[in-house]
Amino acid sequence: MGFLSQLERNVTWSLINLVARFYLRKPELTHLLHIKYPTFRQIFYGIANELFYVIGVTYGAKLNAYNIEITNACNLRCKMCPVNRGMRRKTQYMDFSLFKEIVDKNPGVEFVLPFQWGEPLMHKDFFKMVKYANSKGVRIMFTTNGTLLNDEICRKVVESGAERITISIDGIGETHTEIRGFDYYKLREKVLNLKEVRDDVNSNLEIDISMVVFNETENDVSTLYDEWRSVADRVQLIPRFVPGKRTRSCRELWRGIIVVLADGRVSICCADFEGEGIVGDARRQTLAEIWNGKKMREYRRAHIKGKFPPICENCNEYETDLVSKRFS
């Protein structure tokens, strides 16, 4: 790393630490924010989006990223997830041609997460998609339940060019096994094998562990850190979505990220598992057009006025002192 690159990295870390600690008052978000905003330019756009949220502007400053649901199929039936537990949307796999079209039509986006309400490693073209996005200069990060990480898949993940893999682990031991229906200790061996494959070739791939925090996992938080801090590059906690009266506007509408569903429709938010908050179609529009389009601005305007749409009015997050809410 050159002198100027190292200087930028050090200064951005300092800026983000100040934002997380003194503005958001959530110092535990420092690492996550640096992942999303690693350069001065990205920090500038992130601050601009936050400013628009704070002052109540119906436009967003800059679309930085998008979640792209390459499939909403999953091989697990987790207790806290609507997939395989009542989701009404048809199970779909996005065609590679549509994925390619979306990447091509939306240059300038900083990173893409090929994941939403499904297991991305179930898609036969997953690694082809990652390779194509990388060829266009797009950073790729994805989340997986880790159950498909055999030797071949581990090697492909490491060689794919993905910047970061996040493995979902909800609870320790029998808690995880009960919640997710897959043996915790088998999953741990798979993650350890992935780390070994990565380290053997000196790959820059970062491995994260993520846990959804709710009443069944809350008591495992400290143990999670103890068991995984020597394995993972980062351990993160995410509060579960729970029904509850919304009392303030949602930061997510301004954050700089949007969600493309498997059929190409675009939703306002990652919490919209049924695709009820559709604001555009990536097959017919660019994501930047949708991001500041009429429907998206109508949602922002409703939140500014405190007149929350039905999809938003009862959306809340699990309350605990152990983890910060994401959307407020």
mmCIF file of C-alpha atoms in Angstrom:
data_model
loop_
_atom_site.group_PDB
_atom_site.id
_atom_site.type_symbol
_atom_site.label_atom_id
_atom_site.label_comp_id
_atom_site.label_asym_id
_atom_site.label_seq_id
_atom_site.Cartn_x
_atom_site.Cartn_y
_atom_site.Cartn_z
ATOM 1 C CA MET A 1 0.000 0.000 0.000
ATOM 2 C CA GLY A 2 1.411 3.378 -1.048
ATOM 3 C CA PHE A 3 1.904 6.329 1.276
ATOM 4 C CA LEU A 4 -1.136 8.262 0.000
ATOM 5 C CA SER A 5 -3.384 5.199 0.155
ATOM 6 C CA GLN A 6 -2.281 4.477 3.702
ATOM 7 C CA LEU A 7 -2.800 8.125 4.647
ATOM 8 C CA GLU A 8 -6.324 8.081 3.213
ATOM 9 C CA ARG A 9 -7.082 4.851 5.072
ATOM 10 C CA ASN A 10 -5.850 6.276 8.377
ATOM 11 C CA VAL A 11 -7.738 9.543 7.990
ATOM 12 C CA THR A 12 -10.972 7.836 6.917
ATOM 13 C CA TRP A 13 -10.750 5.515 9.929
ATOM 14 C CA SER A 14 -10.392 8.562 12.174
ATOM 15 C CA LEU A 15 -13.310 10.391 10.552
ATOM 16 C CA ILE A 16 -15.574 7.360 10.722
ATOM 17 C CA ASN A 17 -14.632 6.716 14.325
ATOM 18 C CA LEU A 18 -15.659 10.284 15.177
ATOM 19 C CA VAL A 19 -18.967 9.915 13.314
ATOM 20 C CA ALA A 20 -19.783 6.581 14.959
ATOM 21 C CA ARG A 21 -18.765 7.660 18.451
ATOM 22 C CA PHE A 22 -19.985 11.248 18.693
ATOM 23 C CA TYR A 23 -22.686 11.692 16.023
ATOM 24 C CA LEU A 24 -24.395 8.300 15.847
ATOM 25 C CA ARG A 25 -23.313 7.457 19.413
ATOM 26 C CA LYS A 26 -22.815 3.897 18.238
ATOM 27 C CA PRO A 27 -19.046 3.230 18.396
ATOM 28 C CA GLU A 28 -19.607 -0.448 17.646
ATOM 29 C CA LEU A 29 -20.556 0.571 14.085
ATOM 30 C CA THR A 30 -17.087 1.944 13.274
ATOM 31 C CA HIS A 31 -15.863 -1.163 11.436
ATOM 32 C CA LEU A 32 -19.089 -1.575 9.462
ATOM 33 C CA LEU A 33 -19.071 2.073 8.394
ATOM 34 C CA HIS A 34 -15.476 1.807 7.218
ATOM 35 C CA ILE A 35 -16.417 -1.196 5.084
ATOM 36 C CA LYS A 36 -19.162 0.826 3.422
ATOM 37 C CA TYR A 37 -17.259 4.117 3.199
ATOM 38 C CA PRO A 38 -13.532 3.374 2.764
ATOM 39 C CA THR A 39 -12.602 6.505 0.780
ATOM 40 C CA PHE A 40 -13.031 10.267 1.128
ATOM 41 C CA ARG A 41 -15.446 10.304 -1.807
ATOM 42 C CA GLN A 42 -17.667 7.623 -0.295
ATOM 43 C CA ILE A 43 -17.610 9.341 3.091
ATOM 44 C CA PHE A 44 -18.673 12.584 1.396
ATOM 45 C CA TYR A 45 -21.685 10.915 -0.233
ATOM 46 C CA GLY A 46 -22.553 9.100 2.993
ATOM 47 C CA ILE A 47 -22.550 12.386 4.898
ATOM 48 C CA ALA A 48 -24.626 14.027 2.157
ATOM 49 C CA ASN A 49 -27.236 11.249 2.359
ATOM 50 C CA GLU A 50 -27.354 11.625 6.143
ATOM 51 C CA LEU A 51 -27.726 15.403 5.825
ATOM 52 C CA PHE A 52 -30.661 14.998 3.432
ATOM 53 C CA TYR A 53 -32.276 12.632 5.973
ATOM 54 C CA VAL A 54 -31.753 15.010 8.883
ATOM 55 C CA ILE A 55 -33.106 18.115 7.155
ATOM 56 C CA GLY A 56 -36.005 16.231 5.556
ATOM 57 C CA VAL A 57 -35.260 16.402 1.835
ATOM 58 C CA THR A 58 -37.219 13.924 -0.281
ATOM 59 C CA TYR A 59 -34.217 13.291 -2.536
ATOM 60 C CA GLY A 60 -31.191 11.155 -1.736
ATOM 61 C CA ALA A 61 -27.730 12.504 -2.500
ATOM 62 C CA LYS A 62 -26.100 9.384 -3.981
ATOM 63 C CA LEU A 63 -26.970 5.725 -4.468
ATOM 64 C CA ASN A 64 -23.882 3.880 -3.235
ATOM 65 C CA ALA A 65 -24.895 0.227 -3.369
ATOM 66 C CA TYR A 66 -27.647 -2.258 -3.997
ATOM 67 C CA ASN A 67 -28.744 -5.608 -2.673
ATOM 68 C CA ILE A 68 -29.550 -7.902 -5.566
ATOM 69 C CA GLU A 69 -31.628 -10.947 -4.744
ATOM 70 C CA ILE A 70 -30.211 -13.559 -7.090
ATOM 71 C CA THR A 71 -32.602 -16.033 -5.468
ATOM 72 C CA ASN A 72 -35.170 -16.114 -2.685
ATOM 73 C CA ALA A 73 -34.772 -19.890 -2.325
ATOM 74 C CA CYS A 74 -33.110 -21.265 0.785
ATOM 75 C CA ASN A 75 -32.162 -24.699 2.092
ATOM 76 C CA LEU A 76 -32.941 -23.811 5.723
ATOM 77 C CA ARG A 77 -36.094 -22.912 7.649
ATOM 78 C CA CYS A 78 -34.912 -20.519 10.332
ATOM 79 C CA LYS A 79 -37.277 -19.521 13.108
ATOM 80 C CA MET A 80 -36.974 -15.770 12.603
ATOM 81 C CA CYS A 81 -37.026 -15.735 8.771
ATOM 82 C CA PRO A 82 -40.117 -15.644 6.523
ATOM 83 C CA VAL A 83 -38.470 -17.781 3.816
ATOM 84 C CA ASN A 84 -40.000 -21.276 3.924
ATOM 85 C CA ARG A 85 -42.242 -20.032 6.737
ATOM 86 C CA GLY A 86 -45.080 -18.268 4.986
ATOM 87 C CA MET A 87 -43.482 -16.020 2.361
ATOM 88 C CA ARG A 88 -46.052 -15.712 -0.423
ATOM 89 C CA ARG A 89 -43.668 -14.574 -3.150
ATOM 90 C CA LYS A 90 -42.865 -17.150 -5.805
ATOM 91 C CA THR A 91 -39.470 -18.830 -5.452
ATOM 92 C CA GLN A 92 -37.214 -17.546 -8.219
ATOM 93 C CA TYR A 93 -33.634 -17.589 -9.457
ATOM 94 C CA MET A 94 -32.459 -14.481 -11.304
ATOM 95 C CA ASP A 95 -31.193 -15.141 -14.826
ATOM 96 C CA PHE A 96 -27.552 -14.297 -15.382
ATOM 97 C CA SER A 97 -28.625 -12.115 -18.312
ATOM 98 C CA LEU A 98 -30.716 -9.930 -15.988
ATOM 99 C CA PHE A 99 -27.912 -9.720 -13.427
ATOM 100 C CA LYS A 100 -25.494 -8.671 -16.173
ATOM 101 C CA GLU A 101 -27.958 -6.097 -17.506
ATOM 102 C CA ILE A 102 -28.402 -4.539 -14.061
ATOM 103 C CA VAL A 103 -24.644 -4.312 -13.472
ATOM 104 C CA ASP A 104 -24.100 -2.823 -16.935
ATOM 105 C CA LYS A 105 -26.885 -0.239 -16.586
ATOM 106 C CA ASN A 106 -25.706 0.999 -13.203
ATOM 107 C CA PRO A 107 -22.038 1.995 -13.309
ATOM 108 C CA GLY A 108 -20.654 4.081 -10.492
ATOM 109 C CA VAL A 109 -22.266 2.053 -7.726
ATOM 110 C CA GLU A 110 -19.621 1.287 -5.102
ATOM 111 C CA PHE A 111 -20.572 -2.226 -4.079
ATOM 112 C CA VAL A 112 -23.174 -4.936 -4.614
ATOM 113 C CA LEU A 113 -24.533 -7.503 -2.189
ATOM 114 C CA PRO A 114 -25.863 -10.518 -4.167
ATOM 115 C CA PHE A 115 -28.113 -11.552 -1.318
ATOM 116 C CA GLN A 116 -31.528 -10.707 0.072
ATOM 117 C CA TRP A 117 -34.101 -13.341 1.104
ATOM 118 C CA GLY A 118 -32.340 -16.516 -0.021
ATOM 119 C CA GLU A 119 -29.131 -18.525 0.015
ATOM 120 C CA PRO A 120 -26.898 -17.161 -2.783
ATOM 121 C CA LEU A 121 -24.685 -20.250 -2.994
ATOM 122 C CA MET A 122 -27.720 -22.218 -4.217
ATOM 123 C CA HIS A 123 -27.639 -20.254 -7.492
ATOM 124 C CA LYS A 124 -25.811 -22.191 -10.205
ATOM 125 C CA ASP A 125 -24.399 -18.964 -11.676
ATOM 126 C CA PHE A 126 -23.327 -17.366 -8.390
ATOM 127 C CA PHE A 127 -19.583 -17.408 -9.077
ATOM 128 C CA LYS A 128 -20.144 -16.347 -12.679
ATOM 129 C CA MET A 129 -22.080 -13.344 -11.352
ATOM 130 C CA VAL A 130 -19.365 -12.409 -8.868
ATOM 131 C CA LYS A 131 -16.688 -12.673 -11.545
ATOM 132 C CA TYR A 132 -18.670 -10.498 -13.946
ATOM 133 C CA ALA A 133 -19.349 -7.797 -11.345
ATOM 134 C CA ASN A 134 -15.661 -7.788 -10.426
ATOM 135 C CA SER A 135 -14.728 -7.339 -14.066
ATOM 136 C CA LYS A 136 -16.756 -4.118 -14.000
ATOM 137 C CA GLY A 137 -14.940 -2.821 -10.929
ATOM 138 C CA VAL A 138 -17.770 -3.526 -8.499
ATOM 139 C CA ARG A 139 -16.950 -4.625 -4.949
ATOM 140 C CA ILE A 140 -18.841 -7.768 -3.927
ATOM 141 C CA MET A 141 -19.829 -8.807 -0.413
ATOM 142 C CA PHE A 142 -22.339 -11.524 0.380
ATOM 143 C CA THR A 143 -24.053 -13.304 3.255
ATOM 144 C CA THR A 144 -24.550 -17.066 3.466
ATOM 145 C CA ASN A 145 -25.828 -19.596 5.972
ATOM 146 C CA GLY A 146 -22.577 -21.487 5.385
ATOM 147 C CA THR A 147 -24.135 -24.916 5.046
ATOM 148 C CA LEU A 148 -22.910 -25.399 1.456
ATOM 149 C CA LEU A 149 -19.262 -24.578 2.206
ATOM 150 C CA ASN A 150 -17.645 -27.836 1.130
ATOM 151 C CA ASP A 151 -14.021 -27.980 -0.044
ATOM 152 C CA GLU A 152 -14.859 -27.044 -3.638
ATOM 153 C CA ILE A 153 -17.137 -24.148 -2.693
ATOM 154 C CA CYS A 154 -14.576 -22.823 -0.193
ATOM 155 C CA ARG A 155 -11.947 -22.767 -2.910
ATOM 156 C CA LYS A 156 -14.316 -21.025 -5.331
ATOM 157 C CA VAL A 157 -15.278 -18.418 -2.732
ATOM 158 C CA VAL A 158 -11.631 -17.623 -2.042
ATOM 159 C CA GLU A 159 -10.830 -17.400 -5.760
ATOM 160 C CA SER A 160 -14.004 -15.517 -6.715
ATOM 161 C CA GLY A 161 -12.767 -12.000 -6.072
ATOM 162 C CA ALA A 162 -15.444 -11.351 -3.456
ATOM 163 C CA GLU A 163 -14.215 -8.868 -0.879
ATOM 164 C CA ARG A 164 -16.113 -10.214 2.108
ATOM 165 C CA ILE A 165 -18.224 -13.210 3.112
ATOM 166 C CA THR A 166 -20.573 -13.006 6.089
ATOM 167 C CA ILE A 167 -21.715 -16.252 7.681
ATOM 168 C CA SER A 168 -24.930 -16.209 9.692
ATOM 169 C CA ILE A 169 -24.649 -17.948 13.062
ATOM 170 C CA ASP A 170 -27.609 -17.490 15.386
ATOM 171 C CA GLY A 171 -26.710 -18.639 18.859
ATOM 172 C CA ILE A 172 -24.138 -21.075 20.187
ATOM 173 C CA GLY A 173 -24.384 -24.878 20.139
ATOM 174 C CA GLU A 174 -27.902 -26.234 20.479
ATOM 175 C CA THR A 175 -29.419 -22.752 20.294
ATOM 176 C CA HIS A 176 -28.147 -22.309 16.738
ATOM 177 C CA THR A 177 -29.084 -25.880 15.799
ATOM 178 C CA GLU A 178 -32.630 -25.364 17.073
ATOM 179 C CA ILE A 179 -33.112 -21.976 15.402
ATOM 180 C CA ARG A 180 -31.601 -22.834 12.020
ATOM 181 C CA GLY A 181 -32.009 -26.590 11.770
ATOM 182 C CA PHE A 182 -28.332 -27.194 10.975
ATOM 183 C CA ASP A 183 -25.767 -28.522 13.419
ATOM 184 C CA TYR A 184 -23.701 -25.710 14.939
ATOM 185 C CA TYR A 185 -20.519 -27.752 15.249
ATOM 186 C CA LYS A 186 -20.669 -28.940 11.634
ATOM 187 C CA LEU A 187 -21.034 -25.319 10.558
ATOM 188 C CA ARG A 188 -18.082 -24.295 12.708
ATOM 189 C CA GLU A 189 -15.910 -26.890 10.970
ATOM 190 C CA LYS A 190 -16.979 -25.533 7.585
ATOM 191 C CA VAL A 191 -16.035 -21.978 8.566
ATOM 192 C CA LEU A 192 -12.682 -23.113 9.961
ATOM 193 C CA ASN A 193 -12.021 -24.926 6.688
ATOM 194 C CA LEU A 194 -12.854 -21.772 4.709
ATOM 195 C CA LYS A 195 -10.395 -19.806 6.837
ATOM 196 C CA GLU A 196 -7.703 -22.435 6.272
ATOM 197 C CA VAL A 197 -8.237 -22.385 2.497
ATOM 198 C CA ARG A 198 -8.080 -18.583 2.512
ATOM 199 C CA ASP A 199 -4.939 -18.431 4.636
ATOM 200 C CA ASP A 200 -3.165 -21.079 2.566
ATOM 201 C CA VAL A 201 -3.249 -18.831 -0.503
ATOM 202 C CA ASN A 202 -2.884 -15.492 1.341
ATOM 203 C CA SER A 203 -6.221 -14.272 0.012
ATOM 204 C CA ASN A 204 -7.562 -10.848 1.034
ATOM 205 C CA LEU A 205 -11.068 -12.265 1.497
ATOM 206 C CA GLU A 206 -12.484 -11.160 4.846
ATOM 207 C CA ILE A 207 -14.657 -13.536 6.856
ATOM 208 C CA ASP A 208 -17.377 -12.102 9.081
ATOM 209 C CA ILE A 209 -19.726 -13.773 11.535
ATOM 210 C CA SER A 210 -23.184 -12.263 11.977
ATOM 211 C CA MET A 211 -25.860 -13.039 14.559
ATOM 212 C CA VAL A 212 -29.483 -11.889 14.645
ATOM 213 C CA VAL A 213 -30.201 -10.799 18.204
ATOM 214 C CA PHE A 214 -33.597 -11.601 19.715
ATOM 215 C CA ASN A 215 -34.869 -13.294 22.861
ATOM 216 C CA GLU A 216 -33.488 -16.736 21.933
ATOM 217 C CA THR A 217 -29.960 -15.564 21.079
ATOM 218 C CA GLU A 218 -29.434 -12.589 23.387
ATOM 219 C CA ASN A 219 -27.780 -14.653 26.121
ATOM 220 C CA ASP A 220 -25.195 -16.013 23.650
ATOM 221 C CA VAL A 221 -23.701 -12.659 22.632
ATOM 222 C CA SER A 222 -20.614 -12.762 24.860
ATOM 223 C CA THR A 223 -19.970 -16.425 24.043
ATOM 224 C CA LEU A 224 -20.257 -15.658 20.332
ATOM 225 C CA TYR A 225 -17.438 -13.128 20.612
ATOM 226 C CA ASP A 226 -15.328 -15.539 22.652
ATOM 227 C CA GLU A 227 -15.738 -18.401 20.169
ATOM 228 C CA TRP A 228 -15.321 -16.459 16.939
ATOM 229 C CA ARG A 229 -13.049 -13.445 17.478
ATOM 230 C CA SER A 230 -9.941 -15.550 16.735
ATOM 231 C CA VAL A 231 -11.518 -16.967 13.566
ATOM 232 C CA ALA A 232 -13.427 -14.085 11.999
ATOM 233 C CA ASP A 233 -12.206 -10.690 10.861
ATOM 234 C CA ARG A 234 -15.345 -9.176 12.343
ATOM 235 C CA VAL A 235 -18.251 -10.326 14.511
ATOM 236 C CA GLN A 236 -21.429 -8.301 14.045
ATOM 237 C CA LEU A 237 -24.805 -8.250 15.762
ATOM 238 C CA ILE A 238 -28.071 -7.413 14.004
ATOM 239 C CA PRO A 239 -31.368 -6.800 15.840
ATOM 240 C CA ARG A 240 -34.292 -8.873 14.613
ATOM 241 C CA PHE A 241 -37.148 -7.139 12.824
ATOM 242 C CA VAL A 242 -40.199 -7.230 15.104
ATOM 243 C CA PRO A 243 -43.696 -5.739 14.859
ATOM 244 C CA GLY A 244 -43.939 -2.455 16.712
ATOM 245 C CA LYS A 245 -45.294 1.046 16.264
ATOM 246 C CA ARG A 246 -42.918 3.272 14.300
ATOM 247 C CA THR A 247 -42.397 6.663 15.904
ATOM 248 C CA ARG A 248 -39.768 8.295 13.677
ATOM 249 C CA SER A 249 -38.694 8.358 10.051
ATOM 250 C CA CYS A 250 -36.522 5.504 8.822
ATOM 251 C CA ARG A 251 -32.917 6.310 7.940
ATOM 252 C CA GLU A 252 -32.853 3.402 5.462
ATOM 253 C CA LEU A 253 -34.756 5.416 2.849
ATOM 254 C CA TRP A 254 -31.806 7.827 2.622
ATOM 255 C CA ARG A 255 -28.900 5.511 3.393
ATOM 256 C CA GLY A 256 -27.787 5.060 -0.214
ATOM 257 C CA ILE A 257 -28.798 1.451 -0.809
ATOM 258 C CA ILE A 258 -31.722 -0.100 -2.638
ATOM 259 C CA VAL A 259 -33.024 -3.656 -3.113
ATOM 260 C CA VAL A 260 -33.486 -5.465 -6.435
ATOM 261 C CA LEU A 261 -35.688 -8.558 -6.139
ATOM 262 C CA ALA A 262 -35.132 -11.730 -8.148
ATOM 263 C CA ASP A 263 -37.666 -10.717 -10.815
ATOM 264 C CA GLY A 264 -36.086 -7.279 -11.324
ATOM 265 C CA ARG A 265 -38.587 -5.248 -9.340
ATOM 266 C CA VAL A 266 -37.049 -2.770 -6.923
ATOM 267 C CA SER A 267 -38.167 -2.485 -3.301
ATOM 268 C CA ILE A 268 -37.656 0.326 -0.819
ATOM 269 C CA CYS A 269 -35.993 -1.753 1.848
ATOM 270 C CA CYS A 270 -34.364 -5.035 2.865
ATOM 271 C CA ALA A 271 -37.187 -5.619 5.387
ATOM 272 C CA ASP A 272 -39.782 -5.857 2.600
ATOM 273 C CA PHE A 273 -39.765 -9.642 2.170
ATOM 274 C CA GLU A 274 -43.038 -9.806 0.208
ATOM 275 C CA GLY A 275 -42.101 -7.072 -2.251
ATOM 276 C CA GLU A 276 -44.991 -4.822 -1.236
ATOM 277 C CA GLY A 277 -43.036 -1.553 -1.336
ATOM 278 C CA ILE A 278 -42.162 -1.565 -5.030
ATOM 279 C CA VAL A 279 -40.720 1.705 -6.303
ATOM 280 C CA GLY A 280 -39.477 0.718 -9.767
ATOM 281 C CA ASP A 281 -38.224 -1.981 -12.113
ATOM 282 C CA ALA A 282 -34.528 -2.500 -12.839
ATOM 283 C CA ARG A 283 -35.398 -4.019 -16.210
ATOM 284 C CA ARG A 284 -36.776 -0.686 -17.413
ATOM 285 C CA GLN A 285 -35.013 1.972 -15.316
ATOM 286 C CA THR A 286 -31.599 2.666 -13.891
ATOM 287 C CA LEU A 287 -31.323 2.308 -10.134
ATOM 288 C CA ALA A 288 -30.324 5.966 -9.831
ATOM 289 C CA GLU A 289 -33.585 6.934 -11.558
ATOM 290 C CA ILE A 290 -35.536 4.756 -9.138
ATOM 291 C CA TRP A 291 -33.570 5.990 -6.112
ATOM 292 C CA ASN A 292 -34.800 9.537 -6.701
ATOM 293 C CA GLY A 293 -37.936 8.638 -8.618
ATOM 294 C CA LYS A 294 -41.491 9.662 -7.792
ATOM 295 C CA LYS A 295 -42.407 6.595 -5.731
ATOM 296 C CA MET A 296 -39.242 6.642 -3.642
ATOM 297 C CA ARG A 297 -39.716 10.331 -2.907
ATOM 298 C CA GLU A 298 -43.326 9.671 -1.905
ATOM 299 C CA TYR A 299 -42.111 7.189 0.713
ATOM 300 C CA ARG A 300 -39.562 9.689 2.013
ATOM 301 C CA ARG A 301 -42.178 12.445 2.112
ATOM 302 C CA ALA A 302 -44.558 10.225 4.094
ATOM 303 C CA HIS A 303 -41.815 9.479 6.630
ATOM 304 C CA ILE A 304 -40.882 13.151 6.938
ATOM 305 C CA LYS A 305 -44.525 13.940 7.760
ATOM 306 C CA GLY A 306 -44.810 11.018 10.175
ATOM 307 C CA LYS A 307 -47.585 9.463 8.084
ATOM 308 C CA PHE A 308 -46.004 6.053 7.660
ATOM 309 C CA PRO A 309 -47.227 3.759 4.856
ATOM 310 C CA PRO A 310 -48.752 0.416 5.976
ATOM 311 C CA ILE A 311 -45.564 -1.496 5.155
ATOM 312 C CA CYS A 312 -43.574 0.829 7.435
ATOM 313 C CA GLU A 313 -45.893 1.758 10.304
ATOM 314 C CA ASN A 314 -45.424 -1.485 12.260
ATOM 315 C CA CYS A 315 -41.797 -2.184 11.332
ATOM 316 C CA ASN A 316 -39.449 -2.070 14.300
ATOM 317 C CA GLU A 317 -36.353 -3.775 15.711
ATOM 318 C CA TYR A 318 -35.698 -5.914 18.762
ATOM 319 C CA GLU A 319 -34.904 -3.754 21.795
ATOM 320 C CA THR A 320 -31.689 -4.612 23.631
ATOM 321 C CA ASP A 321 -28.733 -2.747 25.066
ATOM 322 C CA LEU A 322 -26.401 -5.237 23.367
ATOM 323 C CA VAL A 323 -26.876 -4.015 19.806
ATOM 324 C CA SER A 324 -27.767 -0.746 18.094
ATOM 325 C CA LYS A 325 -30.802 -0.399 15.904
ATOM 326 C CA ARG A 326 -29.889 -0.107 12.238
ATOM 327 C CA PHE A 327 -32.717 2.030 10.920
ATOM 328 C CA SER A 328 -32.853 4.837 13.477
#
